[in-house]
Structures are given as C-alpha cells and as structure tokens.
PDB file of C-alpha atoms and ligand atoms in Angstrom:
ATOM      1  CA  THR A   1       0.015  -0.126  -0.110  1.00  0.00           C
ATOM      2  CA  LYS A   2       1.022   3.560  -0.702  1.00  0.00           C
ATOM      3  CA  SER A   3       1.293   6.392   1.578  1.00  0.00           C
ATOM      4  CA  GLY A   4       1.825  10.022   0.985  1.00  0.00           C
ATOM      5  CA  ILE A   5       1.492  13.631   1.582  1.00  0.00           C
ATOM      6  CA  VAL A   6      -1.815  15.361   0.355  1.00  0.00           C
ATOM      7  CA  LEU A   7      -0.962  18.926  -0.400  1.00  0.00           C
ATOM      8  CA  PHE A   8      -3.459  21.610  -0.203  1.00  0.00           C
ATOM      9  CA  GLY A   9      -4.105  24.970  -0.375  1.00  0.00           C
ATOM     10  CA  ILE A  10      -5.148  28.219  -1.722  1.00  0.00           C
ATOM     11  CA  PRO A  11      -4.237  28.721  -5.466  1.00  0.00           C
ATOM     12  CA  GLY A  12      -0.711  30.304  -5.505  1.00  0.00           C
ATOM     13  CA  ALA A  13       0.017  29.128  -1.484  1.00  0.00           C
ATOM     14  CA  GLY A  14       3.390  27.252  -3.486  1.00  0.00           C
ATOM     15  CA  LYS A  15       1.803  23.292  -3.533  1.00  0.00           C
ATOM     16  CA  GLY A  16       3.720  23.204  -6.672  1.00  0.00           C
ATOM     17  CA  THR A  17       6.915  24.049  -5.429  1.00  0.00           C
ATOM     18  CA  TYR A  18       7.001  22.541  -2.057  1.00  0.00           C
ATOM     19  CA  GLY A  19       5.500  19.495  -4.229  1.00  0.00           C
ATOM     20  CA  ARG A  20       8.984  19.599  -6.206  1.00  0.00           C
ATOM     21  CA  LEU A  21      10.831  19.893  -3.203  1.00  0.00           C
ATOM     22  CA  LEU A  22       9.263  17.016  -1.563  1.00  0.00           C
ATOM     23  CA  ALA A  23       8.899  14.905  -4.099  1.00  0.00           C
ATOM     24  CA  LYS A  24      13.100  15.510  -4.455  1.00  0.00           C
ATOM     25  CA  ASP A  25      14.155  15.319  -0.820  1.00  0.00           C
ATOM     26  CA  LEU A  26      11.999  12.326   0.147  1.00  0.00           C
ATOM     27  CA  GLY A  27      11.855  10.887  -3.495  1.00  0.00           C
ATOM     28  CA  GLY A  28       8.451  10.550  -3.898  1.00  0.00           C
ATOM     29  CA  LEU A  29       6.438  10.669  -6.949  1.00  0.00           C
ATOM     30  CA  LYS A  30       4.287  13.849  -7.577  1.00  0.00           C
ATOM     31  CA  VAL A  31       0.713  13.277  -9.086  1.00  0.00           C
ATOM     32  CA  SER A  32      -0.160  16.888 -10.540  1.00  0.00           C
ATOM     33  CA  PRO A  33      -3.065  17.237 -12.416  1.00  0.00           C
ATOM     34  CA  GLY A  34      -2.063  20.837 -13.152  1.00  0.00           C
ATOM     35  CA  ASP A  35       1.034  19.753 -14.435  1.00  0.00           C
ATOM     36  CA  LEU A  36      -0.190  16.807 -16.143  1.00  0.00           C
ATOM     37  CA  PHE A  37      -2.575  19.072 -18.294  1.00  0.00           C
ATOM     38  CA  ARG A  38       0.283  21.741 -18.785  1.00  0.00           C
ATOM     39  CA  ASP A  39       2.415  18.993 -20.371  1.00  0.00           C
ATOM     40  CA  LEU A  40      -0.390  17.658 -22.617  1.00  0.00           C
ATOM     41  CA  LEU A  41      -1.268  21.030 -23.760  1.00  0.00           C
ATOM     42  CA  ARG A  42       2.796  22.253 -24.238  1.00  0.00           C
ATOM     43  CA  ARG A  43       2.616  19.284 -26.839  1.00  0.00           C
ATOM     44  CA  LYS A  44       0.235  21.017 -29.044  1.00  0.00           C
ATOM     45  CA  GLU A  45      -1.460  18.076 -30.387  1.00  0.00           C
ATOM     46  CA  GLU A  46      -5.068  19.151 -31.612  1.00  0.00           C
ATOM     47  CA  SER A  47      -7.399  16.570 -30.223  1.00  0.00           C
ATOM     48  CA  ALA A  48     -11.370  17.061 -28.790  1.00  0.00           C
ATOM     49  CA  LEU A  49      -9.448  16.172 -25.316  1.00  0.00           C
ATOM     50  CA  SER A  50      -6.545  18.949 -25.606  1.00  0.00           C
ATOM     51  CA  ARG A  51      -9.068  21.556 -26.086  1.00  0.00           C
ATOM     52  CA  ARG A  52     -11.634  20.688 -23.580  1.00  0.00           C
ATOM     53  CA  ILE A  53      -8.257  20.801 -21.183  1.00  0.00           C
ATOM     54  CA  GLU A  54      -7.125  24.038 -22.659  1.00  0.00           C
ATOM     55  CA  SER A  55     -10.357  25.607 -21.925  1.00  0.00           C
ATOM     56  CA  CYS A  56     -10.972  24.792 -18.771  1.00  0.00           C
ATOM     57  CA  VAL A  57      -7.429  25.296 -17.641  1.00  0.00           C
ATOM     58  CA  ASN A  58      -7.039  28.865 -19.400  1.00  0.00           C
ATOM     59  CA  SER A  59     -10.412  30.405 -17.821  1.00  0.00           C
ATOM     60  CA  GLY A  60      -9.704  28.979 -14.241  1.00  0.00           C
ATOM     61  CA  LYS A  61     -12.333  25.956 -14.113  1.00  0.00           C
ATOM     62  CA  LEU A  62     -11.850  22.490 -12.808  1.00  0.00           C
ATOM     63  CA  VAL A  63     -11.467  20.051 -16.138  1.00  0.00           C
ATOM     64  CA  ASP A  64     -14.444  17.477 -15.414  1.00  0.00           C
ATOM     65  CA  ASP A  65     -13.420  14.255 -12.865  1.00  0.00           C
ATOM     66  CA  HIS A  66     -13.494  11.813 -15.528  1.00  0.00           C
ATOM     67  CA  THR A  67     -10.309  13.436 -17.891  1.00  0.00           C
ATOM     68  CA  THR A  68      -8.587  14.256 -14.844  1.00  0.00           C
ATOM     69  CA  PHE A  69      -8.817  10.856 -13.602  1.00  0.00           C
ATOM     70  CA  GLU A  70      -8.108   9.298 -16.696  1.00  0.00           C
ATOM     71  CA  LEU A  71      -4.885  11.162 -16.766  1.00  0.00           C
ATOM     72  CA  ILE A  72      -4.088  10.626 -12.816  1.00  0.00           C
ATOM     73  CA  THR A  73      -4.889   6.611 -13.148  1.00  0.00           C
ATOM     74  CA  ALA A  74      -2.114   6.848 -16.136  1.00  0.00           C
ATOM     75  CA  CYS A  75       0.249   8.429 -14.125  1.00  0.00           C
ATOM     76  CA  LEU A  76      -0.266   5.958 -10.817  1.00  0.00           C
ATOM     77  CA  SER A  77      -0.050   3.244 -13.509  1.00  0.00           C
ATOM     78  CA  GLU A  78       3.271   4.255 -15.348  1.00  0.00           C
ATOM     79  CA  ASN A  79       4.682   4.665 -11.952  1.00  0.00           C
ATOM     80  CA  SER A  80       2.999   1.386 -10.209  1.00  0.00           C
ATOM     81  CA  SER A  81       6.273   0.922  -8.049  1.00  0.00           C
ATOM     82  CA  ALA A  82       6.359   4.136  -6.386  1.00  0.00           C
ATOM     83  CA  LYS A  83       5.431   3.829  -2.414  1.00  0.00           C
ATOM     84  CA  PHE A  84       5.283   7.696  -1.737  1.00  0.00           C
ATOM     85  CA  LEU A  85       3.121   9.964  -3.287  1.00  0.00           C
ATOM     86  CA  ILE A  86       2.948  14.020  -3.309  1.00  0.00           C
ATOM     87  CA  LEU A  87      -0.328  14.587  -4.093  1.00  0.00           C
ATOM     88  CA  ASP A  88      -0.380  18.079  -6.063  1.00  0.00           C
ATOM     89  CA  GLY A  89      -3.824  19.824  -6.577  1.00  0.00           C
ATOM     90  CA  VAL A  90      -6.156  16.407  -6.116  1.00  0.00           C
ATOM     91  CA  PRO A  91      -8.712  16.085  -4.655  1.00  0.00           C
ATOM     92  CA  ARG A  92      -9.980  19.056  -5.519  1.00  0.00           C
ATOM     93  CA  ASN A  93     -13.889  18.853  -4.542  1.00  0.00           C
ATOM     94  CA  LEU A  94     -15.912  16.215  -3.347  1.00  0.00           C
ATOM     95  CA  SER A  95     -16.505  13.687  -6.232  1.00  0.00           C
ATOM     96  CA  GLN A  96     -12.359  13.498  -6.468  1.00  0.00           C
ATOM     97  CA  THR A  97     -12.282  12.577  -3.065  1.00  0.00           C
ATOM     98  CA  THR A  98     -14.329   9.826  -3.618  1.00  0.00           C
ATOM     99  CA  LEU A  99     -12.622   8.839  -6.675  1.00  0.00           C
ATOM    100  CA  LEU A 100      -9.289   8.805  -5.277  1.00  0.00           C
ATOM    101  CA  SER A 101     -10.549   6.660  -2.095  1.00  0.00           C
ATOM    102  CA  GLN A 102     -11.095   3.885  -4.834  1.00  0.00           C
ATOM    103  CA  HIS A 103      -7.485   4.156  -5.532  1.00  0.00           C
ATOM    104  CA  LEU A 104      -5.465   4.922  -2.570  1.00  0.00           C
ATOM    105  CA  ASN A 105      -6.055   4.423   1.118  1.00  0.00           C
ATOM    106  CA  LEU A 106      -6.092   7.889   2.162  1.00  0.00           C
ATOM    107  CA  SER A 107      -5.975   7.248   5.786  1.00  0.00           C
ATOM    108  CA  ARG A 108      -2.310   6.354   5.386  1.00  0.00           C
ATOM    109  CA  PHE A 109      -1.778   9.846   3.864  1.00  0.00           C
ATOM    110  CA  ILE A 110      -0.874  13.467   5.594  1.00  0.00           C
ATOM    111  CA  LEU A 111      -2.838  16.382   4.676  1.00  0.00           C
ATOM    112  CA  LEU A 112      -0.474  19.605   4.566  1.00  0.00           C
ATOM    113  CA  ASN A 113      -2.218  22.606   4.103  1.00  0.00           C
ATOM    114  CA  ILE A 114      -0.225  25.430   3.015  1.00  0.00           C
ATOM    115  CA  GLU A 115      -1.705  29.265   3.900  1.00  0.00           C
ATOM    116  CA  LEU A 116      -0.936  32.434   2.409  1.00  0.00           C
ATOM    117  CA  GLU A 117      -2.734  35.670   2.613  1.00  0.00           C
ATOM    118  CA  GLU A 118      -4.456  36.764  -0.184  1.00  0.00           C
ATOM    119  CA  SER A 119      -2.804  40.082  -1.387  1.00  0.00           C
ATOM    120  CA  VAL A 120       0.282  38.432  -1.346  1.00  0.00           C
ATOM    121  CA  LEU A 121      -0.591  35.543  -3.368  1.00  0.00           C
ATOM    122  CA  MET A 122      -2.162  37.555  -5.677  1.00  0.00           C
ATOM    123  CA  GLU A 123       1.136  39.845  -6.152  1.00  0.00           C
ATOM    124  CA  LYS A 124       2.831  35.833  -6.687  1.00  0.00           C
ATOM    125  CA  LEU A 125       0.500  34.777  -9.361  1.00  0.00           C
ATOM    126  CA  GLN A 126       0.630  37.548 -10.950  1.00  0.00           C
ATOM    127  CA  GLY A 127       4.397  38.180 -11.217  1.00  0.00           C
ATOM    128  CA  ARG A 128       4.798  34.349 -11.864  1.00  0.00           C
ATOM    129  CA  ARG A 129       6.609  33.367 -14.991  1.00  0.00           C
ATOM    130  CA  VAL A 130       7.176  30.001 -16.647  1.00  0.00           C
ATOM    131  CA  CYS A 131       9.240  28.111 -18.983  1.00  0.00           C
ATOM    132  CA  ASP A 132       7.225  27.568 -22.330  1.00  0.00           C
ATOM    133  CA  HIS A 133       9.496  24.209 -22.964  1.00  0.00           C
ATOM    134  CA  CYS A 134      10.081  22.833 -19.529  1.00  0.00           C
ATOM    135  CA  GLY A 135       8.046  24.241 -17.370  1.00  0.00           C
ATOM    136  CA  ARG A 136      10.431  25.452 -14.715  1.00  0.00           C
ATOM    137  CA  ASN A 137       8.893  28.717 -12.570  1.00  0.00           C
ATOM    138  CA  TYR A 138      10.275  31.988 -12.347  1.00  0.00           C
ATOM    139  CA  ASN A 139       8.845  34.985 -10.404  1.00  0.00           C
ATOM    140  CA  ILE A 140       9.741  38.536 -11.254  1.00  0.00           C
ATOM    141  CA  CYS A 141       8.133  39.568  -7.989  1.00  0.00           C
ATOM    142  CA  ALA A 142       9.582  40.074  -4.671  1.00  0.00           C
ATOM    143  CA  VAL A 143       7.337  40.697  -1.594  1.00  0.00           C
ATOM    144  CA  HIS A 144       8.959  41.913   1.747  1.00  0.00           C
ATOM    145  CA  ARG A 145       5.984  43.534   3.974  1.00  0.00           C
ATOM    146  CA  ASP A 146       4.277  42.147   6.988  1.00  0.00           C
ATOM    147  CA  GLY A 147       7.026  39.490   8.095  1.00  0.00           C
ATOM    148  CA  PHE A 148       7.389  38.055   4.446  1.00  0.00           C
ATOM    149  CA  ASP A 149      10.842  37.499   2.773  1.00  0.00           C
ATOM    150  CA  MET A 150      10.255  36.293  -0.441  1.00  0.00           C
ATOM    151  CA  PRO A 151      12.740  37.042  -3.238  1.00  0.00           C
ATOM    152  CA  ALA A 152      12.002  37.260  -6.892  1.00  0.00           C
ATOM    153  CA  LEU A 153      13.389  34.225  -8.492  1.00  0.00           C
ATOM    154  CA  MET A 154      14.540  35.929 -12.034  1.00  0.00           C
ATOM    155  CA  PRO A 155      15.983  33.744 -14.600  1.00  0.00           C
ATOM    156  CA  LEU A 156      19.947  34.660 -15.152  1.00  0.00           C
ATOM    157  CA  ASN A 157      19.556  35.846 -18.831  1.00  0.00           C
ATOM    158  CA  GLY A 158      16.672  38.353 -19.834  1.00  0.00           C
ATOM    159  CA  SER A 159      13.235  36.403 -20.257  1.00  0.00           C
ATOM    160  CA  GLU A 160      14.799  32.643 -21.000  1.00  0.00           C
ATOM    161  CA  CYS A 161      14.853  29.851 -18.822  1.00  0.00           C
ATOM    162  CA  ASP A 162      18.037  28.637 -17.370  1.00  0.00           C
ATOM    163  CA  ASP A 163      17.514  25.245 -18.039  1.00  0.00           C
ATOM    164  CA  CYS A 164      16.421  25.001 -21.803  1.00  0.00           C
ATOM    165  CA  HIS A 165      16.932  28.615 -22.925  1.00  0.00           C
ATOM    166  CA  SER A 166      13.334  28.907 -23.993  1.00  0.00           C
ATOM    167  CA  PRO A 167      10.964  32.091 -23.496  1.00  0.00           C
ATOM    168  CA  ILE A 168       9.337  32.281 -20.336  1.00  0.00           C
ATOM    169  CA  SER A 169       5.809  33.639 -20.279  1.00  0.00           C
ATOM    170  CA  GLN A 170       2.761  33.961 -18.236  1.00  0.00           C
ATOM    171  CA  ARG A 171       0.349  31.673 -17.597  1.00  0.00           C
ATOM    172  CA  HIS A 172      -3.109  32.813 -19.192  1.00  0.00           C
ATOM    173  CA  ASP A 173      -4.807  31.660 -15.863  1.00  0.00           C
ATOM    174  CA  ASP A 174      -2.504  33.916 -14.138  1.00  0.00           C
ATOM    175  CA  THR A 175      -4.364  37.252 -14.884  1.00  0.00           C
ATOM    176  CA  GLU A 176      -6.549  39.174 -11.959  1.00  0.00           C
ATOM    177  CA  PRO A 177      -9.940  37.698 -13.022  1.00  0.00           C
ATOM    178  CA  ILE A 178      -9.150  34.342 -13.445  1.00  0.00           C
ATOM    179  CA  ILE A 179      -6.801  34.236 -10.638  1.00  0.00           C
ATOM    180  CA  ARG A 180     -10.052  35.525  -8.898  1.00  0.00           C
ATOM    181  CA  LYS A 181     -12.204  32.855 -10.214  1.00  0.00           C
ATOM    182  CA  ARG A 182      -9.890  30.058  -9.145  1.00  0.00           C
ATOM    183  CA  ILE A 183      -9.569  31.360  -5.773  1.00  0.00           C
ATOM    184  CA  GLU A 184     -13.888  31.438  -5.526  1.00  0.00           C
ATOM    185  CA  LEU A 185     -13.517  27.802  -6.782  1.00  0.00           C
ATOM    186  CA  TYR A 186     -10.958  26.689  -4.580  1.00  0.00           C
ATOM    187  CA  ARG A 187     -13.262  28.183  -1.502  1.00  0.00           C
ATOM    188  CA  GLU A 188     -16.753  26.778  -2.708  1.00  0.00           C
ATOM    189  CA  GLU A 189     -15.422  23.349  -3.950  1.00  0.00           C
ATOM    190  CA  SER A 190     -12.265  22.770  -2.258  1.00  0.00           C
ATOM    191  CA  LEU A 191     -11.982  23.353   1.176  1.00  0.00           C
ATOM    192  CA  PRO A 192     -14.706  21.275   2.329  1.00  0.00           C
ATOM    193  CA  VAL A 193     -12.339  18.636   1.051  1.00  0.00           C
ATOM    194  CA  MET A 194     -10.166  19.241   3.931  1.00  0.00           C
ATOM    195  CA  GLY A 195     -13.133  18.662   6.662  1.00  0.00           C
ATOM    196  CA  VAL A 196     -13.786  15.039   4.359  1.00  0.00           C
ATOM    197  CA  LEU A 197     -10.221  13.870   4.380  1.00  0.00           C
ATOM    198  CA  GLU A 198     -10.225  14.526   8.411  1.00  0.00           C
ATOM    199  CA  GLY A 199     -13.104  12.361   8.927  1.00  0.00           C
ATOM    200  CA  LEU A 200     -11.377   9.550   6.991  1.00  0.00           C
ATOM    201  CA  GLY A 201      -8.621   9.695   9.796  1.00  0.00           C
ATOM    202  CA  VAL A 202      -6.151  11.996   7.928  1.00  0.00           C
ATOM    203  CA  GLN A 203      -3.862  14.119  10.388  1.00  0.00           C
ATOM    204  CA  ARG A 204      -3.640  17.751   8.861  1.00  0.00           C
ATOM    205  CA  LEU A 205      -0.728  19.976   9.235  1.00  0.00           C
ATOM    206  CA  ASP A 206      -1.446  23.329   8.877  1.00  0.00           C
ATOM    207  CA  PHE A 207       1.740  25.447   8.000  1.00  0.00           C
ATOM    208  CA  ALA A 208       1.932  29.445   6.847  1.00  0.00           C
ATOM    209  CA  PRO A 209       5.031  29.970   5.470  1.00  0.00           C
ATOM    210  CA  LYS A 210       6.610  33.339   5.392  1.00  0.00           C
ATOM    211  CA  LYS A 211       9.682  33.036   3.283  1.00  0.00           C
ATOM    212  CA  GLY A 212      10.013  32.567  -0.543  1.00  0.00           C
ATOM    213  CA  LEU A 213      11.834  29.058  -1.517  1.00  0.00           C
ATOM    214  CA  LYS A 214      14.134  28.686  -4.482  1.00  0.00           C
ATOM    215  CA  ASP A 215      12.056  26.403  -6.893  1.00  0.00           C
ATOM    216  CA  TYR A 216      13.238  23.207  -7.783  1.00  0.00           C
ATOM    217  CA  PRO A 217      13.040  22.061 -11.269  1.00  0.00           C
ATOM    218  CA  GLU A 218      11.347  18.721 -11.684  1.00  0.00           C
TER     219      GLU A 218
HETATM  220  P1  LIG B 301      -3.368  26.187  -8.725  1.00  0.00           P
HETATM  221  O1  LIG B 301      -3.481  25.755  -7.803  1.00  0.00           O
HETATM  222  O2  LIG B 301      -2.487  27.303  -8.820  1.00  0.00           O
HETATM  223  O3  LIG B 301      -4.887  26.877  -9.912  1.00  0.00           O
HETATM  224  P2  LIG B 301      -2.797  24.300 -10.591  1.00  0.00           P
HETATM  225  O4  LIG B 301      -1.693  24.100 -11.596  1.00  0.00           O
HETATM  226  O5  LIG B 301      -2.789  23.050  -9.400  1.00  0.00           O
HETATM  227  O6  LIG B 301      -2.750  25.387 -10.195  1.00  0.00           O
HETATM  228  O7  LIG B 301      -3.996  23.854 -11.662  1.00  0.00           O
HETATM  229  C1  LIG B 301      -4.537  24.480 -12.781  1.00  0.00           C
HETATM  230  C2  LIG B 301      -5.343  24.302 -13.332  1.00  0.00           C
HETATM  231  O8  LIG B 301      -5.751  22.592 -13.967  1.00  0.00           O
HETATM  232  C3  LIG B 301      -6.750  24.261 -12.729  1.00  0.00           C
HETATM  233  O9  LIG B 301      -7.290  25.910 -12.324  1.00  0.00           O
HETATM  234  C4  LIG B 301      -7.705  23.259 -13.345  1.00  0.00           C
HETATM  235  O10 LIG B 301      -8.504  23.828 -14.428  1.00  0.00           O
HETATM  236  C5  LIG B 301      -6.817  22.275 -13.586  1.00  0.00           C
HETATM  237  N1  LIG B 301      -6.953  21.475 -12.428  1.00  0.00           N
HETATM  238  C6  LIG B 301      -5.883  21.211 -11.918  1.00  0.00           C
HETATM  239  N2  LIG B 301      -6.170  19.999 -10.646  1.00  0.00           N
HETATM  240  C7  LIG B 301      -7.309  19.654 -10.922  1.00  0.00           C
HETATM  241  C8  LIG B 301      -8.068  18.885 -10.463  1.00  0.00           C
HETATM  242  N3  LIG B 301      -7.838  18.002  -9.203  1.00  0.00           N
HETATM  243  N4  LIG B 301      -9.455  18.610 -11.003  1.00  0.00           N
HETATM  244  C9  LIG B 301      -9.647  19.509 -11.915  1.00  0.00           C
HETATM  245  N5  LIG B 301      -8.957  20.453 -12.775  1.00  0.00           N
HETATM  246  C10 LIG B 301      -7.674  20.413 -12.276  1.00  0.00           C
HETATM  247 ZN1  LIG B 302      13.156  25.539 -19.515  1.00  0.00          ZN
END
C-alpha cells in the first residue's frame, strides 16, 4: 500500500513548489493534475480532449473528473512501483475525494495545508513566469513586508529559461480575473475536502510559510 502527502492550499500558496521540493528530498512521486494538463497542452497536439482541457485551464475552471482521473490513473500505473506519493492538486472537490479513495488508502496520507494571505498570493501569481518548454517557474515579483521574505526568482538571462533557454511567459490563468475565479472555486469546492479527509482519519498539518523558497526544477 502507498502512503504520502496530500498538498492542499489556495491557488498560489506554493503547492507546486513544495511538491517539487518534497518529491526531490523524500524521493516521492509527485502527482499533479495541473502539471499533467500543462504538459499535455505543451505538446500542441490538436484533439477534442486537448481543446476541452485548454478551455478549462485557461479560464480557471476545473477540468471534469473523468478526464482528470484518466490522466491521474495513467500516471499512477506508469509509476506503479512508487510507494510514496505527493498529491499536488488532487482531490479538489468532493467527488474527486470519493474517486481517489477507490484507488488509494487515504488514511495513510498526511494532509499538508499551506496557507497564504490573499494579497500576497495575488502579487505572486501575477508575477509568476513559466518556461514555455520545460515548465520551470520563475517570479518577477518580490514581497518584503509584514514579515514576508519572498525574493523574486529571476532567470539569469533576461527572459529565457536557465535550464533550456526557451522563452518564459505568463500562464493564461495568472491574470487577475482568472485568479479571482480560481480562488472562488477553491473556497466553494476544494475547502470542504479537508474536513472529509480528516473524517477519513487523515492527520492535518497547517503551515503558513513567510519565507520564499528557491524553486526546484523537476
Ligand atoms: P493552482 O493551484 O495555482 O490553481 P494548478 O496547476 O494546480 O494551479 O491547476 C491549474 C488548473 O488545472 C486549474 O485551474 C484547473 O483548471 C486544472 N486542475 C488542476 N487540478 C485539477 C483537478 N484535480 N481537477 C480538475 N482540474 C484541475
Ligand atoms: Zn525551460
């Protein structure tokens, strides 16, 4: 049986960054639907599936559970030897919690809830830049106030990725109206998931980081 960490938190709290760090340091398998969708879209293969995913991701809506779980179960079976999972962005609503509990014994997982105040995450999400080719994250915005110490993460060379020298750009869903929409969806659909997980016997750890982390490439 598998165990692991369910990373939870409002969009922009840093699930992806902590997920990469934990996957690297603990040797776990990161399972991130957001990354799986973006990887698929980066391949630029035209299909009804990719168009459906693209319109949801770009407008800040959740992709339907069926599509999401097809990608997740494919990722799990390609990496079936992984014993320790880092779930970054799933489950995101109550029906996904039920679906996931059919694949995994969630009571063996720890819930890590990352908290970040909304004004800071608005700034950080609008400052995020992503490599068009490999997906590595940068941030042009620094936050140094109210005890926050989050430096910008600039690429070494202008606007190209340190790793693969491709251009970096803003995610379509990192604009203010779409960020507001993602936050609203998080409050309505995702927040109730924590109580359900706790009801399944999952231990919850709340964590409100104030210091920025260097982002880890995959
Ligand atoms: P964030 O947490 O900052 O919103 P993610 O990379 O986790 O960023 O998600 C980006 C987008 O991918 C979401 O807005 C949504 O469209 C889609 N997505 C991610 N996870 C899920 C999920 N579990 N179910 C459905 N859609 C998802
Ligand atoms: Zn790159």
